[in-house]
XYZ file of C-alpha atoms in Angstrom:
588
model
C -53.164 -107.609 13.978
C -53.642 -107.887 17.455
C -56.397 -105.183 16.527
C -58.582 -107.154 14.537
C -60.424 -109.402 17.251
C -61.375 -105.644 18.560
C -62.119 -104.553 15.109
C -64.473 -107.702 15.205
C -65.732 -107.453 18.111
C -67.044 -103.658 17.683
C -68.370 -104.574 14.247
C -70.956 -107.274 15.393
C -71.528 -105.064 18.464
C -72.581 -102.044 15.775
C -74.730 -105.010 14.067
C -76.645 -105.620 17.075
C -77.247 -102.388 17.882
C -78.718 -101.694 14.273
C -82.575 -101.698 14.195
C -84.453 -104.385 12.853
C -85.498 -103.527 9.068
C -88.759 -104.346 7.269
C -89.413 -107.633 5.672
C -89.714 -105.577 2.196
C -86.984 -103.553 2.519
C -84.743 -106.616 4.169
C -81.325 -106.953 2.082
C -77.277 -106.731 2.122
C -76.101 -103.355 3.248
C -74.202 -101.619 0.128
C -70.341 -102.161 0.700
C -69.876 -98.822 -0.224
C -71.596 -97.484 3.177
C -69.748 -99.881 4.799
C -66.733 -98.576 3.624
C -67.396 -94.774 4.814
C -67.267 -96.233 8.321
C -63.244 -97.474 6.815
C -62.075 -94.718 5.177
C -63.663 -91.375 4.640
C -61.997 -87.924 4.089
C -61.707 -85.073 6.949
C -61.399 -81.428 5.684
C -60.932 -78.302 7.994
C -59.577 -74.781 7.270
C -56.669 -73.471 9.326
C -57.323 -69.735 9.924
C -60.215 -67.868 8.236
C -61.940 -69.244 4.974
C -63.130 -65.809 4.116
C -60.947 -63.107 2.965
C -61.133 -59.464 1.295
C -58.061 -58.833 -1.746
C -57.299 -56.216 -3.402
C -57.382 -55.916 -7.270
C -54.080 -57.414 -8.529
C -53.552 -58.823 -5.215
C -52.906 -62.463 -3.928
C -54.204 -64.522 -0.843
C -53.557 -67.920 0.614
C -55.999 -69.776 2.185
C -54.956 -73.387 4.472
C -56.318 -76.246 5.249
C -55.415 -79.433 7.088
C -57.137 -83.007 5.276
C -56.713 -86.937 6.904
C -58.455 -89.642 6.671
C -61.532 -90.012 9.198
C -62.360 -93.706 8.991
C -61.827 -96.568 11.379
C -58.494 -97.833 9.565
C -55.539 -95.715 10.556
C -52.715 -96.056 12.708
C -50.534 -98.983 12.063
C -52.932 -99.678 8.698
C -50.672 -100.688 6.123
C -53.002 -99.829 3.237
C -51.341 -96.940 1.409
C -53.586 -93.852 0.657
C -53.318 -91.459 -2.377
C -54.896 -87.954 -2.286
C -55.886 -85.891 -5.356
C -56.158 -82.222 -5.085
C -58.234 -79.381 -7.487
C -60.277 -76.844 -7.661
C -63.671 -77.667 -8.995
C -65.739 -74.411 -8.766
C -64.682 -70.595 -8.739
C -68.059 -69.166 -8.436
C -66.833 -65.225 -9.602
C -65.189 -63.001 -12.556
C -61.607 -61.994 -12.383
C -60.585 -64.620 -9.749
C -57.879 -67.402 -10.401
C -56.929 -70.081 -7.880
C -54.765 -73.259 -7.693
C -54.030 -75.910 -5.072
C -50.860 -76.943 -3.626
C -49.984 -79.887 -3.643
C -52.201 -81.411 -6.296
C -51.176 -85.163 -5.410
C -49.591 -86.857 -1.991
C -49.119 -90.419 -0.846
C -50.349 -90.539 3.009
C -50.376 -92.829 5.419
C -53.490 -94.015 7.145
C -53.024 -91.837 10.400
C -51.331 -89.085 8.971
C -52.970 -85.791 8.219
C -51.028 -82.671 5.799
C -51.229 -78.987 5.550
C -52.598 -77.647 2.123
C -52.247 -74.441 0.231
C -55.267 -72.398 -2.262
C -53.703 -69.547 -3.965
C -56.235 -66.940 -5.104
C -55.325 -64.019 -7.615
C -56.980 -61.069 -8.440
C -57.563 -59.480 -11.446
C -57.723 -55.913 -12.560
C -61.506 -55.886 -12.663
C -62.961 -59.005 -10.145
C -66.108 -59.759 -9.502
C -67.456 -58.239 -5.748
C -67.512 -61.578 -4.248
C -66.541 -65.532 -5.019
C -66.569 -69.125 -3.611
C -63.499 -70.880 -4.808
C -64.159 -74.977 -4.314
C -61.289 -77.357 -4.072
C -62.448 -80.678 -3.651
C -60.057 -83.897 -2.101
C -60.490 -87.355 -3.822
C -58.607 -90.189 -1.906
C -57.916 -93.054 -3.823
C -57.383 -96.784 -1.220
C -54.766 -98.570 -2.431
C -55.933 -102.150 -3.793
C -59.472 -101.191 -3.912
C -61.841 -99.396 -6.061
C -62.790 -96.924 -3.511
C -62.335 -93.074 -4.011
C -63.961 -91.053 -1.292
C -64.356 -87.249 -1.946
C -64.948 -83.948 0.295
C -64.890 -80.371 -0.464
C -64.127 -77.381 1.318
C -65.140 -73.930 0.761
C -63.582 -70.436 0.582
C -64.881 -66.908 0.183
C -63.191 -64.173 -1.110
C -64.690 -60.417 -1.556
C -62.753 -58.101 -3.591
C -62.018 -54.534 -1.861
C -63.848 -51.895 -2.666
C -62.370 -49.566 -5.583
C -62.777 -46.471 -7.056
C -62.104 -46.770 -11.021
C -63.190 -43.679 -12.968
C -62.866 -43.322 -16.741
C -63.256 -40.456 -18.769
C -62.988 -39.987 -22.476
C -63.582 -36.713 -24.789
C -64.327 -38.219 -28.550
C -63.371 -34.064 -29.561
C -60.781 -32.603 -27.070
C -59.868 -30.393 -30.137
C -62.356 -28.128 -30.862
C -61.452 -25.741 -34.014
C -64.201 -22.991 -32.945
C -64.918 -19.632 -34.521
C -65.780 -16.205 -32.476
C -69.152 -15.760 -31.288
C -70.297 -19.411 -31.770
C -71.699 -21.967 -29.765
C -70.340 -25.586 -28.918
C -71.298 -28.685 -27.573
C -68.688 -31.484 -26.281
C -69.630 -35.065 -24.902
C -67.984 -35.978 -21.906
C -68.404 -40.025 -21.676
C -68.063 -41.375 -17.906
C -67.464 -44.662 -17.039
C -67.693 -46.368 -13.394
C -64.985 -49.205 -13.379
C -65.095 -49.459 -10.061
C -67.219 -52.195 -8.056
C -69.935 -50.684 -6.331
C -71.673 -47.490 -7.288
C -70.821 -44.555 -6.609
C -72.216 -40.421 -7.695
C -69.732 -38.145 -9.375
C -70.040 -34.435 -9.584
C -69.071 -32.700 -12.930
C -67.587 -29.031 -12.857
C -65.371 -26.811 -14.845
C -62.727 -25.235 -12.801
C -61.270 -22.911 -15.348
C -62.549 -21.455 -18.585
C -61.380 -18.120 -20.088
C -62.890 -15.650 -19.160
C -66.136 -13.981 -20.763
C -66.721 -17.456 -21.640
C -70.150 -18.547 -21.211
C -70.997 -22.346 -20.170
C -73.465 -24.829 -19.381
C -73.099 -28.734 -18.221
C -76.349 -30.970 -19.009
C -75.729 -32.570 -15.548
C -73.529 -31.654 -12.932
C -74.452 -35.028 -10.778
C -74.442 -38.545 -12.210
C -75.049 -41.700 -10.192
C -73.592 -44.875 -11.799
C -73.588 -48.406 -10.623
C -70.627 -50.266 -11.439
C -69.810 -51.219 -15.220
C -72.652 -48.413 -15.814
C -71.503 -45.373 -18.244
C -73.427 -42.003 -18.726
C -72.874 -39.169 -21.336
C -72.765 -35.315 -19.827
C -72.502 -32.331 -22.658
C -70.454 -29.301 -22.169
C -71.684 -26.539 -23.941
C -69.703 -23.049 -24.195
C -69.731 -19.671 -26.243
C -66.920 -18.157 -27.325
C -67.364 -14.387 -27.528
C -65.432 -11.924 -30.057
C -62.251 -11.934 -28.636
C -60.321 -9.852 -31.375
C -60.134 -8.788 -35.037
C -57.454 -11.093 -36.153
C -56.346 -13.539 -34.564
C -53.402 -15.648 -36.302
C -53.496 -18.963 -34.857
C -54.312 -19.094 -31.036
C -55.434 -21.676 -28.584
C -57.573 -21.582 -25.335
C -57.934 -24.166 -22.395
C -61.076 -25.317 -20.655
C -60.588 -27.843 -18.152
C -63.546 -30.473 -17.159
C -63.288 -32.010 -13.430
C -65.079 -35.205 -12.794
C -65.121 -35.879 -8.737
C -66.855 -38.945 -6.876
C -69.111 -37.190 -4.334
C -67.619 -39.902 -1.465
C -64.108 -39.926 -1.704
C -62.919 -35.889 -2.874
C -59.389 -37.481 -3.374
C -60.845 -39.417 -6.224
C -61.066 -37.141 -9.459
C -60.379 -36.889 -13.484
C -59.182 -33.700 -14.714
C -59.385 -33.347 -18.502
C -58.838 -30.338 -21.123
C -60.781 -29.373 -23.762
C -58.548 -27.120 -26.056
C -60.587 -24.592 -28.096
C -58.237 -23.201 -31.224
C -59.358 -19.806 -32.882
C -58.273 -18.453 -36.000
C -58.917 -15.734 -38.912
C -60.396 -12.457 -39.101
C -64.350 -11.814 -37.109
C -66.245 -8.475 -36.762
C -69.220 -8.079 -34.635
C -72.824 -6.840 -35.888
C -72.110 -3.402 -34.252
C -68.223 -3.439 -36.170
C -70.119 -4.638 -39.354
C -72.479 -1.968 -38.992
C -69.876 0.652 -38.213
C -67.727 -0.301 -40.965
C -70.635 -0.219 -43.566
C -71.535 3.290 -42.236
C -67.905 4.690 -43.059
C -67.239 2.540 -46.500
C -69.272 5.855 -48.448
C -66.457 8.044 -46.325
C -63.653 6.103 -47.525
C -64.711 5.676 -50.801
C -65.261 9.225 -51.189
C -61.758 10.036 -50.142
C -60.412 7.219 -52.253
C -62.398 9.341 -55.451
C -60.683 12.577 -54.009
C -57.137 11.550 -53.650
C -57.070 10.226 -56.865
C -58.693 13.590 -58.055
C -56.223 15.541 -56.125
C -53.454 13.036 -57.910
C -54.552 13.695 -61.223
C -54.869 17.365 -60.808
C -51.595 17.928 -59.396
C -49.558 15.474 -61.971
C -47.130 17.876 -63.797
C -47.524 15.568 -66.804
C -51.303 16.735 -66.791
C -50.546 20.407 -66.251
C -48.661 21.037 -69.608
C -49.906 24.144 -71.595
C -50.763 23.139 -75.058
C -48.175 24.518 -77.616
C -50.743 26.335 -80.051
C -52.644 29.491 -79.619
C -56.550 28.633 -80.079
C -57.856 30.873 -82.537
C -61.637 32.055 -82.526
C -62.581 29.642 -85.596
C -65.895 28.592 -86.388
C -67.016 25.617 -84.715
C -66.913 23.317 -87.961
C -63.436 24.145 -88.011
C -62.829 24.515 -84.617
C -63.321 20.809 -84.015
C -61.122 19.766 -86.727
C -58.378 21.528 -85.407
C -58.333 20.356 -82.014
C -58.545 16.831 -83.263
C -55.221 17.796 -85.640
C -53.466 19.159 -82.750
C -54.930 16.496 -79.884
C -51.498 14.272 -81.070
C -49.229 16.506 -80.233
C -50.589 17.160 -76.986
C -50.281 13.503 -75.837
C -47.093 13.228 -77.487
C -45.868 15.962 -74.861
C -47.886 14.095 -72.022
C -45.392 11.396 -73.176
C -42.163 12.875 -73.189
C -43.032 14.267 -69.570
C -43.338 11.001 -68.114
C -40.049 9.756 -69.918
C -38.547 13.104 -68.048
C -39.867 12.209 -64.696
C -38.757 8.583 -65.191
C -35.247 9.904 -66.513
C -34.752 12.337 -62.747
C -35.824 9.451 -61.148
C -33.250 7.198 -62.590
C -30.631 10.154 -62.298
C -31.736 10.296 -58.319
C -31.256 6.176 -58.423
C -28.013 6.580 -59.900
C -26.323 9.618 -57.741
C -27.196 7.618 -54.355
C -26.188 4.463 -56.110
C -22.389 6.163 -56.668
C -22.508 7.882 -53.132
C -23.047 4.173 -51.827
C -20.293 2.951 -53.595
C -18.040 4.931 -53.320
C -18.424 5.409 -49.602
C -18.099 1.750 -49.442
C -14.970 2.366 -51.333
C -13.825 4.512 -48.834
C -13.875 1.729 -46.066
C -11.947 -0.593 -48.009
C -8.940 1.994 -48.653
C -9.008 3.208 -45.339
C -9.679 -0.025 -43.411
C -6.374 -1.219 -45.421
C -4.556 1.827 -44.551
C -5.562 1.406 -40.772
C -4.466 -2.198 -41.006
C -0.851 -0.773 -41.867
C -0.349 1.381 -39.237
C -2.807 0.108 -36.194
C -0.967 -3.340 -36.017
C 2.699 -1.704 -34.994
C 0.738 1.230 -33.026
C -1.218 -1.567 -30.685
C 2.244 -3.043 -30.577
C 3.441 0.420 -29.197
C 0.903 0.903 -26.760
C 1.317 -2.558 -25.257
C 4.652 -2.443 -25.004
C 4.848 0.963 -23.462
C 1.868 0.332 -20.870
C 3.779 -3.006 -19.709
C 6.963 -0.871 -19.446
C 4.953 1.992 -17.203
C 3.894 -0.748 -15.527
C 7.301 -2.767 -14.425
C 9.039 0.795 -13.821
C 6.516 1.516 -11.659
C 6.674 -1.789 -9.705
C 9.916 -1.506 -9.047
C 9.698 1.800 -8.163
C 7.212 1.391 -5.809
C 8.899 -1.727 -4.141
C 12.447 0.589 -3.652
C 10.753 3.187 -2.111
C 8.275 1.068 0.327
C 12.233 -0.543 1.273
C 13.518 3.163 1.722
C 10.492 3.850 3.487
C 10.167 0.947 5.897
C 14.232 1.832 6.518
C 13.877 5.586 7.588
C 11.220 4.412 9.910
C 13.199 1.631 11.797
C 15.533 4.498 12.332
C 13.298 6.704 13.124
C 12.135 4.437 15.785
C 15.900 3.248 16.654
C 16.828 6.832 17.309
C 13.693 7.917 19.118
C 14.130 4.698 21.586
C 17.953 4.367 21.987
C 18.429 8.109 21.965
C 20.914 7.789 18.849
C 21.768 10.287 16.128
C 21.592 7.922 12.981
C 21.467 9.464 9.722
C 18.629 8.719 7.434
C 19.047 7.461 4.390
C 18.289 9.559 1.577
C 15.591 9.060 -0.940
C 16.707 6.783 -3.723
C 17.501 8.527 -7.391
C 15.447 6.427 -10.060
C 16.828 5.632 -13.057
C 14.910 7.454 -16.277
C 11.393 6.228 -17.325
C 12.294 5.814 -21.088
C 9.697 4.629 -23.674
C 10.536 3.270 -27.838
C 9.786 5.900 -30.099
C 6.187 6.019 -31.938
C 5.949 4.121 -35.033
C 5.121 6.365 -37.774
C 2.117 6.101 -40.099
C 1.735 5.669 -43.934
C 0.590 8.543 -45.766
C -3.280 8.292 -46.359
C -4.124 7.597 -49.716
C -5.661 9.155 -51.991
C -9.339 7.591 -52.685
C -10.642 7.413 -56.226
C -14.337 8.854 -57.111
C -16.726 7.346 -58.763
C -18.810 9.301 -61.446
C -22.464 9.293 -63.197
C -22.781 9.514 -66.871
C -25.940 11.727 -67.378
C -25.871 10.559 -70.853
C -25.712 7.098 -70.998
C -27.508 7.130 -67.612
C -24.998 4.404 -66.273
C -21.987 4.911 -62.873
C -18.311 5.319 -64.326
C -15.828 3.331 -62.116
C -12.368 3.881 -61.395
C -9.725 2.809 -62.908
C -8.689 -0.765 -61.629
C -5.461 -0.596 -62.212
C -5.661 3.063 -60.180
C -7.062 1.315 -57.364
C -4.258 -1.790 -57.653
C -1.592 0.626 -57.373
C -3.787 2.387 -54.129
C -3.777 -0.587 -52.719
C -0.521 -2.694 -53.263
C 1.622 -0.748 -51.151
C -0.956 -0.763 -48.159
C -1.243 -4.755 -48.677
C 2.290 -4.974 -48.696
C 2.275 -2.390 -45.400
C 0.004 -5.405 -43.862
C 3.331 -7.658 -44.076
C 5.697 -4.633 -43.198
C 3.349 -3.894 -40.267
C 3.805 -7.489 -38.653
C 7.680 -7.545 -38.555
C 7.768 -3.432 -37.874
C 5.689 -5.338 -35.165
C 8.086 -7.853 -33.761
C 10.575 -5.167 -33.954
C 8.616 -3.192 -31.296
C 8.218 -5.835 -29.275
C 11.896 -6.840 -29.412
C 12.644 -3.122 -28.338
C 10.246 -3.557 -25.447
C 11.886 -6.403 -24.155
C 15.040 -4.670 -24.483
C 14.076 -1.654 -22.951
C 12.461 -3.979 -20.122
C 15.312 -5.502 -19.417
C 17.569 -2.712 -19.563
C 15.155 -1.076 -16.338
C 15.240 -4.191 -14.569
C 18.907 -4.685 -14.614
C 19.083 -0.654 -13.394
C 16.808 -1.315 -10.533
C 17.817 -4.490 -9.473
C 21.492 -2.631 -9.192
C 19.568 0.171 -7.493
C 17.935 -2.516 -5.297
C 21.509 -3.952 -4.077
C 22.836 -0.777 -3.372
C 19.265 0.066 -0.792
C 20.254 -3.291 0.541
C 23.618 -2.448 1.597
C 22.535 0.854 3.142
C 19.774 -1.000 4.798
C 22.545 -3.540 6.209
C 24.963 -0.734 7.327
C 21.727 1.663 8.929
C 20.612 -2.206 10.509
C 24.399 -2.565 11.874
C 24.279 0.622 13.323
C 20.993 -0.098 14.655
C 21.820 -3.018 16.392
C 24.919 -1.429 18.194
C 23.025 1.369 19.591
C 20.732 -1.034 20.704
C 23.484 -3.087 22.520
C 24.801 -0.316 23.881
C 21.372 1.344 25.083
C 20.757 -2.397 26.540
C 24.319 -2.427 28.312
C 23.233 1.221 29.768
C 20.228 0.293 30.767
C 21.380 -2.899 32.420
C 24.058 -0.831 34.489
C 21.393 1.738 35.377
C 19.335 -1.363 36.618
C 22.490 -2.383 38.584
C 22.912 1.084 40.134
C 19.542 0.917 41.119
C 18.984 -2.506 42.953
C 22.644 -1.537 44.697
C 20.902 1.772 45.491
C 17.497 -0.032 46.559
C 19.460 -2.648 48.760
C 21.563 0.535 50.354
C 18.310 2.027 51.288
C 17.082 -1.468 52.305
C 19.942 -1.538 54.620
C 19.501 1.884 55.941
C 15.703 1.302 56.834
C 16.483 -2.225 58.517
C 19.127 -0.414 60.749
C 16.666 2.860 61.784
C 13.921 -0.220 62.449
C 16.707 -1.440 64.855
C 17.660 1.491 66.107
C 13.939 2.309 66.984
C 12.705 -1.075 68.567
C 16.204 -0.807 70.697
C 15.140 2.401 71.851
C 11.610 1.508 72.862
C 12.803 -1.685 74.548
C 15.034 0.286 76.399
C 12.429 2.973 77.520
C 10.510 -0.347 78.161
C 13.105 -1.506 80.770
C 13.228 2.385 82.298
C 9.423 2.009 82.367
C 9.368 -1.106 84.692
C 12.125 0.271 86.968
C 10.265 3.414 87.484
C 7.055 1.014 88.154
C 9.143 -1.025 90.530
C 10.645 1.757 92.350
C 7.440 3.377 92.682
C 5.825 0.158 94.091
C 8.895 -0.394 96.923
C 8.197 3.207 98.111
C 4.487 2.251 98.508
C 5.207 -0.900 100.422
C 8.267 0.798 102.496
C 5.283 3.989 103.286
C 2.887 0.977 104.034
C 4.734 -1.000 106.583
C 5.590 2.499 108.428
C 2.089 2.911 108.933
C 1.246 -0.569 110.271
C 4.444 -0.159 112.054
C 2.819 2.702 114.055
C -0.742 1.330 114.986
C 0.878 -1.349 116.649
């Protein structure tokens, strides 16, 4: 309320400063214009108002809005703000504002956010307009303001390639055309290169266009024409592959490769091959005719001699006789054919009889082998295991014997002893279990051929039963025999084990006696070495004492000789002094 007089004063000064109006246009100032002085919406962006967005990307614009009129500060008039997006000038763009409604005081401001989202294929540029409507409470005033943001789609390349007929059912030496539809789904124009990086060898191909320039959303059709050469005379079913590559000229890393599959099957002849076949076909026909003629002439049934003797008859009677005898000649031909069929049938029966005879032999001999092979295999297995265990025990005993003798020899060499060597152990005899006997080889019945009835005579079934019955019983007997052999083998292995255990204990006792002798010799040798060492040390001590005494004597002699030398020197010096004194006394 203290500011109210100041507001009235400012209003009066404003009215005085306004220019005078013409009489014709004189009138009262509208209240809406006056209200803009009191209340108006101010908007300013926070940061950039333009942005670049990727397809399927999102961006946020921030802006600030407040009341820019003179009624602010401590005014108690509440304000309501409504925000909404009024316009999006572009396709593929979505936007919304947050918040959409808020209460603010006269002097308060608020930061709002516009969220923009791009679709898969947005337009290159779009303007997004946000409207802020301010409602003044207790009045009818609504003040508006707008803010516009601009978004651009980030440049992207999107190439779509469609081949309506990617699979071609082709024929050899034919020409085919395959359409290729190219669409630029990017957001700016681009140039594309069309090539065929892979094609079967010797295939000829051509493209209607090798370079295509397309604007965004534009499509073009390129035709691939190829010629299939002759591959083979016959192709059961085979697929051939061709690859088409569409690449952006501005961005080599943006390309699409599509396959085209060509299926070939069936027979095919080239013109030269057809001409060759046509030229040699008469020769084949002639050869076939000659073969048929030779077969007819070499057929035994066609070379049967006539069963009559032709007499020299008149022409009239000769024809009648030939007509009568022709039937007999035909019956001979039919008999020959029947005889050939009978011989062929007999050969088949004999071959069948031999095959069935071999099968019967395999069956009976197989049963016979099963009756004795199982115990024989068990016998071989037990004998092998007995030998292996015997050899293992034998190697162990011999190794113990050799090691013990090596130790004795080494002790005799080192200690100078004469310990006797352990004699070679006498191994227990190797006894294998007796080989089981074999069943007598059975008699095999024979198949026969009844030439008259043209059939195979099988052996008597009762005879077969009598032959196979003991063999089948022999299978169960073979299992019992196999168990018996296994038990015998286990018993034999146990005897060998006990025999070698006794031999091993004997060897261990002999080795223990030899070891005790070696230890005694070692102790004796160590004692003798200790005495020898003591004697050696005593001798060395005596020798060192003698050397010390000799050195003392030597030093004493040297000292005495030194004293004697000094005495002689002093005596000589005394004599010299006496002589010198005498000479001085003479001169005086």
